PDB file of C-alpha atoms in Angstrom:
ATOM      1  CA  MET H 128      -0.219  31.856 -12.149  1.00 39.00           C
ATOM      2  CA  GLN H 129       2.130  29.859  -9.955  1.00 50.00           C
ATOM      3  CA  THR H 130       4.765  27.868 -11.807  1.00 59.00           C
ATOM      4  CA  ARG H 131       5.995  24.583 -10.386  1.00 70.00           C
ATOM      5  CA  ARG H 132       9.540  24.648  -9.150  1.00 78.00           C
ATOM      6  CA  SER H 133      12.045  22.488 -10.981  1.00 86.00           C
ATOM      7  CA  TYR H 134      15.542  21.315 -10.179  1.00 86.00           C
ATOM      8  CA  ASP H 135      16.429  22.359 -13.722  1.00 84.00           C
ATOM      9  CA  ASP H 136      18.972  19.560 -13.749  1.00 90.00           C
ATOM     10  CA  GLY H 137      19.708  17.277 -16.687  1.00 90.00           C
ATOM     11  CA  CYS H 138      19.805  14.151 -14.483  1.00 96.00           C
ATOM     12  CA  ALA H 139      16.867  11.780 -15.073  1.00 96.00           C
ATOM     13  CA  ALA H 140      16.555  11.276 -11.292  1.00 95.00           C
ATOM     14  CA  ALA H 141      16.124  15.033 -10.904  1.00 95.00           C
ATOM     15  CA  HIS H 142      13.429  14.981 -13.597  1.00 95.00           C
ATOM     16  CA  ALA H 143      11.682  12.135 -11.745  1.00 95.00           C
ATOM     17  CA  LEU H 144      11.682  14.250  -8.584  1.00 94.00           C
ATOM     18  CA  ASP H 145      10.222  17.140 -10.588  1.00 94.00           C
ATOM     19  CA  LEU H 146       7.301  14.810 -11.336  1.00 94.00           C
ATOM     20  CA  ILE H 147       6.755  12.989  -8.042  1.00 95.00           C
ATOM     21  CA  GLY H 148       8.959  14.759  -5.503  1.00 94.00           C
ATOM     22  CA  ASP H 149       6.399  17.246  -4.188  1.00 94.00           C
ATOM     23  CA  ARG H 150       4.788  16.611  -0.804  1.00 94.00           C
ATOM     24  CA  TRP H 151       1.981  14.000  -0.991  1.00 97.00           C
ATOM     25  CA  ALA H 152       2.692  13.019  -4.603  1.00 97.00           C
ATOM     26  CA  LEU H 153       4.183   9.592  -3.871  1.00 97.00           C
ATOM     27  CA  LEU H 154       1.535   8.870  -1.243  1.00 97.00           C
ATOM     28  CA  ILE H 155      -1.142   9.517  -3.858  1.00 98.00           C
ATOM     29  CA  VAL H 156       0.662   7.011  -6.073  1.00 98.00           C
ATOM     30  CA  ARG H 157       0.681   4.581  -3.122  1.00 98.00           C
ATOM     31  CA  GLU H 158      -3.087   4.909  -2.756  1.00 97.00           C
ATOM     32  CA  LEU H 159      -3.590   4.050  -6.442  1.00 98.00           C
ATOM     33  CA  LEU H 160      -1.208   1.098  -6.750  1.00 97.00           C
ATOM     34  CA  LEU H 161      -3.938  -1.382  -5.819  1.00 96.00           C
ATOM     35  CA  GLY H 162      -6.487   0.054  -8.224  1.00 94.00           C
ATOM     36  CA  PRO H 163      -8.424   3.206  -9.158  1.00 95.00           C
ATOM     37  CA  LYS H 164     -10.097   5.405  -6.560  1.00 95.00           C
ATOM     38  CA  ARG H 165     -12.515   8.269  -6.445  1.00 95.00           C
ATOM     39  CA  PHE H 166     -11.499  11.591  -4.965  1.00 97.00           C
ATOM     40  CA  SER H 167     -13.323  10.676  -1.755  1.00 95.00           C
ATOM     41  CA  GLY H 168     -11.442   7.385  -1.581  1.00 95.00           C
ATOM     42  CA  LEU H 169      -8.137   9.206  -1.841  1.00 97.00           C
ATOM     43  CA  ARG H 170      -9.223  11.600   0.901  1.00 96.00           C
ATOM     44  CA  SER H 171     -10.091   8.618   3.088  1.00 93.00           C
ATOM     45  CA  GLY H 172      -6.668   7.063   2.568  1.00 93.00           C
ATOM     46  CA  LEU H 173      -4.896  10.403   3.096  1.00 96.00           C
ATOM     47  CA  PRO H 174      -6.948  12.105   5.833  1.00 94.00           C
ATOM     48  CA  ASN H 175      -4.309  14.766   6.548  1.00 95.00           C
ATOM     49  CA  ILE H 176      -4.220  16.228   3.045  1.00 96.00           C
ATOM     50  CA  SER H 177      -6.461  19.191   2.288  1.00 97.00           C
ATOM     51  CA  PRO H 178      -8.892  18.946  -0.643  1.00 97.00           C
ATOM     52  CA  ASN H 179      -7.144  21.847  -2.391  1.00 97.00           C
ATOM     53  CA  VAL H 180      -3.698  20.296  -2.130  1.00 97.00           C
ATOM     54  CA  LEU H 181      -5.044  16.917  -3.251  1.00 98.00           C
ATOM     55  CA  THR H 182      -6.638  18.524  -6.293  1.00 97.00           C
ATOM     56  CA  GLN H 183      -3.411  20.343  -7.118  1.00 96.00           C
ATOM     57  CA  ARG H 184      -1.288  17.198  -6.830  1.00 97.00           C
ATOM     58  CA  LEU H 185      -3.731  15.161  -8.899  1.00 98.00           C
ATOM     59  CA  ASN H 186      -3.648  17.785 -11.649  1.00 97.00           C
ATOM     60  CA  GLU H 187       0.165  17.814 -11.586  1.00 96.00           C
ATOM     61  CA  LEU H 188       0.437  14.035 -11.690  1.00 97.00           C
ATOM     62  CA  GLU H 189      -2.067  13.917 -14.539  1.00 97.00           C
ATOM     63  CA  ALA H 190      -0.112  16.558 -16.451  1.00 96.00           C
ATOM     64  CA  GLY H 191       3.006  14.465 -15.928  1.00 96.00           C
ATOM     65  CA  GLN H 192       1.152  11.396 -17.274  1.00 97.00           C
ATOM     66  CA  VAL H 193       1.679   9.510 -13.997  1.00 98.00           C
ATOM     67  CA  LEU H 194      -2.072   9.092 -13.573  1.00 98.00           C
ATOM     68  CA  GLN H 195      -5.252   9.665 -15.541  1.00 98.00           C
ATOM     69  CA  ARG H 196      -8.933  10.253 -14.911  1.00 97.00           C
ATOM     70  CA  ARG H 197     -11.557   7.848 -16.154  1.00 94.00           C
ATOM     71  CA  LYS H 198     -15.337   7.889 -15.950  1.00 92.00           C
ATOM     72  CA  LEU H 199     -16.902   4.675 -14.715  1.00 87.00           C
ATOM     73  CA  PRO H 200     -19.730   3.240 -16.807  1.00 86.00           C
ATOM     74  CA  GLN H 201     -23.324   3.466 -15.641  1.00 81.00           C
ATOM     75  CA  PRO H 202     -24.846   3.055 -13.151  1.00 82.00           C
ATOM     76  CA  ALA H 203     -21.815   4.438 -11.277  1.00 76.00           C
ATOM     77  CA  SER H 204     -21.046   7.263 -13.745  1.00 77.00           C
ATOM     78  CA  ALA H 205     -18.372   8.575 -11.372  1.00 89.00           C
ATOM     79  CA  TRP H 206     -14.877   9.791 -12.098  1.00 93.00           C
ATOM     80  CA  VAL H 207     -11.940   7.828 -10.753  1.00 96.00           C
ATOM     81  CA  TYR H 208      -8.200   8.347 -10.762  1.00 98.00           C
ATOM     82  CA  GLU H 209      -5.900   5.543 -11.858  1.00 97.00           C
ATOM     83  CA  LEU H 210      -2.224   5.156 -12.587  1.00 98.00           C
ATOM     84  CA  THR H 211      -1.057   4.983 -16.157  1.00 98.00           C
ATOM     85  CA  GLU H 212       0.974   1.928 -17.126  1.00 98.00           C
ATOM     86  CA  TRP H 213       4.084   4.052 -16.671  1.00 98.00           C
ATOM     87  CA  GLY H 214       2.836   5.309 -13.320  1.00 98.00           C
ATOM     88  CA  GLN H 215       2.161   1.739 -12.172  1.00 98.00           C
ATOM     89  CA  SER H 216       5.830   0.949 -12.785  1.00 98.00           C
ATOM     90  CA  LEU H 217       6.598   3.061  -9.703  1.00 98.00           C
ATOM     91  CA  GLU H 218       5.443   0.145  -7.508  1.00 98.00           C
ATOM     92  CA  PRO H 219       8.831  -1.582  -7.012  1.00 97.00           C
ATOM     93  CA  ILE H 220      10.453   1.811  -6.401  1.00 97.00           C
ATOM     94  CA  LEU H 221       7.907   2.739  -3.743  1.00 97.00           C
ATOM     95  CA  LEU H 222       8.106  -0.698  -2.100  1.00 97.00           C
ATOM     96  CA  GLN H 223      11.889  -0.476  -1.949  1.00 97.00           C
ATOM     97  CA  LEU H 224      11.585   3.025  -0.522  1.00 97.00           C
ATOM     98  CA  ALA H 225       9.311   1.664   2.237  1.00 96.00           C
ATOM     99  CA  HIS H 226      11.798  -1.128   2.936  1.00 95.00           C
ATOM    100  CA  TRP H 227      14.575   1.469   3.160  1.00 96.00           C
ATOM    101  CA  GLY H 228      12.551   3.877   5.301  1.00 96.00           C
ATOM    102  CA  VAL H 229      11.521   1.302   7.902  1.00 95.00           C
ATOM    103  CA  ARG H 230      15.222   0.827   8.732  1.00 95.00           C
ATOM    104  CA  SER H 231      15.569   4.458   9.814  1.00 94.00           C
ATOM    105  CA  PRO H 232      16.540   4.652  13.504  1.00 90.00           C
ATOM    106  CA  ALA H 233      14.019   7.498  13.812  1.00 91.00           C
ATOM    107  CA  PHE H 234      11.122   5.536  12.295  1.00 91.00           C
ATOM    108  CA  VAL H 235       8.278   5.008  14.789  1.00 87.00           C
ATOM    109  CA  ARG H 236       7.175   1.399  14.380  1.00 84.00           C
ATOM    110  CA  GLY H 237       3.567   0.589  15.145  1.00 81.00           C
ATOM    111  CA  ALA H 238       2.182   4.008  14.187  1.00 85.00           C
ATOM    112  CA  PRO H 239      -1.290   3.928  12.560  1.00 86.00           C
ATOM    113  CA  LEU H 240      -1.474   3.070   8.852  1.00 90.00           C
ATOM    114  CA  GLY H 241      -4.287   3.189   6.339  1.00 92.00           C
ATOM    115  CA  ILE H 242      -5.614   0.046   4.679  1.00 95.00           C
ATOM    116  CA  ASP H 243      -3.704   0.377   1.402  1.00 96.00           C
ATOM    117  CA  ALA H 244      -0.508   1.258   3.250  1.00 95.00           C
ATOM    118  CA  VAL H 245      -0.807  -1.908   5.365  1.00 96.00           C
ATOM    119  CA  VAL H 246      -1.457  -4.094   2.326  1.00 96.00           C
ATOM    120  CA  LEU H 247       1.468  -2.589   0.434  1.00 96.00           C
ATOM    121  CA  SER H 248       3.698  -3.041   3.468  1.00 96.00           C
ATOM    122  CA  LEU H 249       3.095  -6.783   3.106  1.00 97.00           C
ATOM    123  CA  LYS H 250       4.459  -6.601  -0.425  1.00 97.00           C
ATOM    124  CA  ALA H 251       7.439  -4.567   0.778  1.00 96.00           C
ATOM    125  CA  MET H 252       8.302  -6.795   3.758  1.00 96.00           C
ATOM    126  CA  PHE H 253       7.666 -10.168   2.110  1.00 96.00           C
ATOM    127  CA  ARG H 254      10.482 -12.656   2.717  1.00 93.00           C
ATOM    128  CA  PRO H 255      10.710 -15.225  -0.101  1.00 92.00           C
ATOM    129  CA  ASP H 256      13.284 -17.208   1.878  1.00 90.00           C
ATOM    130  CA  THR H 257      10.787 -17.896   4.671  1.00 87.00           C
ATOM    131  CA  ALA H 258       7.970 -18.598   2.202  1.00 87.00           C
ATOM    132  CA  THR H 259       9.670 -21.591   0.585  1.00 85.00           C
ATOM    133  CA  GLY H 260       7.157 -24.413   0.316  1.00 86.00           C
ATOM    134  CA  VAL H 261       4.235 -22.196   1.333  1.00 88.00           C
ATOM    135  CA  ASP H 262       1.203 -22.523  -0.927  1.00 91.00           C
ATOM    136  CA  ALA H 263      -1.701 -20.615   0.580  1.00 91.00           C
ATOM    137  CA  CYS H 264      -4.373 -18.094  -0.337  1.00 96.00           C
ATOM    138  CA  ILE H 265      -5.671 -15.877   2.466  1.00 97.00           C
ATOM    139  CA  GLN H 266      -8.674 -13.589   2.206  1.00 98.00           C
ATOM    140  CA  LEU H 267      -8.174 -10.417   4.227  1.00 98.00           C
ATOM    141  CA  HIS H 268     -11.031  -8.237   5.482  1.00 97.00           C
ATOM    142  CA  PHE H 269     -10.328  -4.697   6.701  1.00 95.00           C
ATOM    143  CA  ASP H 270     -13.496  -2.790   7.544  1.00 87.00           C
ATOM    144  CA  ASN H 271     -15.453  -2.911   4.264  1.00 88.00           C
ATOM    145  CA  GLU H 272     -12.477  -3.730   2.035  1.00 94.00           C
ATOM    146  CA  VAL H 273     -11.457  -7.227   0.944  1.00 97.00           C
ATOM    147  CA  PHE H 274      -8.144  -8.446  -0.456  1.00 97.00           C
ATOM    148  CA  SER H 275      -6.838 -11.754  -1.762  1.00 97.00           C
ATOM    149  CA  ALA H 276      -3.254 -12.586  -0.730  1.00 97.00           C
ATOM    150  CA  THR H 277      -1.637 -15.615  -2.362  1.00 96.00           C
ATOM    151  CA  ILE H 278       1.795 -17.069  -1.656  1.00 96.00           C
ATOM    152  CA  LYS H 279       3.014 -19.634  -4.167  1.00 93.00           C
ATOM    153  CA  ASP H 280       6.468 -20.670  -5.389  1.00 88.00           C
ATOM    154  CA  GLY H 281       8.101 -18.086  -3.145  1.00 91.00           C
ATOM    155  CA  GLU H 282       6.108 -15.200  -4.608  1.00 94.00           C
ATOM    156  CA  LEU H 283       3.355 -13.014  -3.155  1.00 96.00           C
ATOM    157  CA  GLU H 284       0.386 -11.633  -5.069  1.00 96.00           C
ATOM    158  CA  ILE H 285      -2.157  -9.330  -3.450  1.00 96.00           C
ATOM    159  CA  LEU H 286      -5.271  -8.200  -5.272  1.00 94.00           C
ATOM    160  CA  ARG H 287      -8.196  -6.067  -4.224  1.00 94.00           C
ATOM    161  CA  GLY H 288     -11.317  -8.243  -4.093  1.00 94.00           C
ATOM    162  CA  PRO H 289     -12.363 -11.648  -2.742  1.00 95.00           C
ATOM    163  CA  ALA H 290     -10.344 -14.829  -3.237  1.00 94.00           C
ATOM    164  CA  LEU H 291     -11.798 -17.708  -5.244  1.00 92.00           C
ATOM    165  CA  ARG H 292     -10.804 -20.529  -2.882  1.00 93.00           C
ATOM    166  CA  PRO H 293      -9.117 -19.124   0.231  1.00 97.00           C
ATOM    167  CA  ALA H 294      -7.476 -21.533   2.646  1.00 96.00           C
ATOM    168  CA  ALA H 295      -8.394 -19.126   5.437  1.00 97.00           C
ATOM    169  CA  THR H 296     -10.201 -15.827   5.942  1.00 97.00           C
ATOM    170  CA  LEU H 297      -9.023 -13.196   8.408  1.00 98.00           C
ATOM    171  CA  SER H 298     -11.021 -10.165   9.535  1.00 97.00           C
ATOM    172  CA  THR H 299      -9.269  -7.526  11.612  1.00 97.00           C
ATOM    173  CA  SER H 300      -8.229  -3.878  11.693  1.00 95.00           C
ATOM    174  CA  PRO H 301      -5.217  -2.561   9.777  1.00 94.00           C
ATOM    175  CA  GLN H 302      -3.454  -1.795  13.051  1.00 93.00           C
ATOM    176  CA  ARG H 303      -4.036  -5.281  14.460  1.00 94.00           C
ATOM    177  CA  MET H 304      -2.781  -6.777  11.216  1.00 95.00           C
ATOM    178  CA  LEU H 305       0.532  -5.047  11.822  1.00 94.00           C
ATOM    179  CA  SER H 306       0.861  -6.699  15.231  1.00 93.00           C
ATOM    180  CA  LEU H 307      -0.049 -10.128  13.829  1.00 94.00           C
ATOM    181  CA  VAL H 308       2.400  -9.957  10.961  1.00 94.00           C
ATOM    182  CA  TYR H 309       5.306  -7.958  12.356  1.00 93.00           C
ATOM    183  CA  GLY H 310       4.772  -8.181  16.106  1.00 90.00           C
ATOM    184  CA  LYS H 311       3.986 -11.890  15.786  1.00 87.00           C
ATOM    185  CA  SER H 312       1.013 -11.560  18.160  1.00 91.00           C
ATOM    186  CA  ASP H 313      -0.766 -14.826  18.902  1.00 91.00           C
ATOM    187  CA  ILE H 314      -3.826 -15.096  16.661  1.00 93.00           C
ATOM    188  CA  ASP H 315      -5.865 -16.971  19.260  1.00 92.00           C
ATOM    189  CA  GLU H 316      -5.205 -14.310  21.891  1.00 94.00           C
ATOM    190  CA  VAL H 317      -6.175 -11.580  19.445  1.00 94.00           C
ATOM    191  CA  VAL H 318      -9.386 -13.437  18.561  1.00 95.00           C
ATOM    192  CA  SER H 319     -10.183 -14.037  22.250  1.00 95.00           C
ATOM    193  CA  ALA H 320      -9.811 -10.303  22.864  1.00 95.00           C
ATOM    194  CA  GLY H 321     -12.372  -9.635  20.133  1.00 95.00           C
ATOM    195  CA  MET H 322      -9.886  -7.829  17.891  1.00 95.00           C
ATOM    196  CA  ALA H 323      -9.918 -10.322  15.016  1.00 96.00           C
ATOM    197  CA  ASP H 324     -11.803 -13.259  13.615  1.00 96.00           C
ATOM    198  CA  TYR H 325     -10.713 -16.043  11.299  1.00 97.00           C
ATOM    199  CA  SER H 326     -12.042 -19.170   9.666  1.00 96.00           C
ATOM    200  CA  GLY H 327     -10.452 -21.960   7.684  1.00 96.00           C
ATOM    201  CA  ASP H 328      -7.007 -23.499   7.960  1.00 95.00           C
ATOM    202  CA  ARG H 329      -5.122 -22.144  10.983  1.00 94.00           C
ATOM    203  CA  SER H 330      -1.813 -23.592   9.731  1.00 93.00           C
ATOM    204  CA  ALA H 331      -2.204 -21.629   6.490  1.00 94.00           C
ATOM    205  CA  LEU H 332      -2.542 -18.438   8.532  1.00 94.00           C
ATOM    206  CA  ASP H 333       0.546 -19.283  10.582  1.00 92.00           C
ATOM    207  CA  ALA H 334       2.557 -19.928   7.421  1.00 92.00           C
ATOM    208  CA  PHE H 335       1.293 -16.654   5.966  1.00 94.00           C
ATOM    209  CA  PHE H 336       2.322 -14.616   9.010  1.00 93.00           C
ATOM    210  CA  CYS H 337       5.811 -16.150   8.995  1.00 91.00           C
ATOM    211  CA  ALA H 338       6.449 -14.964   5.433  1.00 94.00           C
ATOM    212  CA  PHE H 339       6.906 -11.329   6.510  1.00 94.00           C
ATOM    213  CA  ALA H 340       9.490  -9.581   8.649  1.00 92.00           C
ATOM    214  CA  LEU H 341      10.752  -6.077   9.242  1.00 93.00           C
ATOM    215  CA  PRO H 342      14.448  -5.545   8.510  1.00 93.00           C
ATOM    216  CA  PRO H 343      16.653  -4.460  11.432  1.00 91.00           C
ATOM    217  CA  PRO H 344      17.212  -0.726  11.949  1.00 91.00           C
ATOM    218  CA  ALA H 345      20.232   0.761  10.232  1.00 91.00           C
ATOM    219  CA  LEU H 346      23.210   1.234  12.528  1.00 79.00           C
ATOM    220  CA  GLN H 347      23.554   4.759  13.816  1.00 68.00           C
ATOM    221  CA  SER H 348      26.790   6.590  13.148  1.00 61.00           C
ATOM    222  CA  GLY H 349      29.426   5.562  15.681  1.00 57.00           C
ATOM    223  CA  ALA H 350      27.486   2.477  16.804  1.00 52.00           C
TER     224      ALA H 350
END
């Protein structure tokens, strides 16, 4: 029986890496930050992971009490994976890691992202200073998934599911969302090209887009 490798170091950071430092572990956490998922849902969000490796990582994260399995009530009667309360506390760490990683001079901006990764990038790249005075709720549609994104009092909240009273509704692909938010593409041009659709208050959408920005790349050594 294979034994997991350990740093065997008394530092708490080393212990944390024993728990979540293996390949794919943190990305599994990323896929569960917005709510529980079935095995198939995790495979959809992480298409490059093999079923065997996914199973192994899920078992390890469950043994480490980062996540747990739960059976949905009837009529679903399916098993889902969800983060424990302690596992959920990884969110600010993962968001800060994304904010740090996007500054890498080697990072390829504009590469394809899954739906949850795009939504979490909004939380990571939110700029409270540019959201001052913004009070808007936007309903986001990506394929068959719906999210409610609310900016109020300089804070952003994103939840999986429809919004109660959205100021505007935007339907687009995850990749096009990246260009609208970070590339500052013109929404009307994107709609005219058939790559997005929106309804409601256009000014609310504009204010929403302006509340996010990518940080500049880190200076390379000797620059």
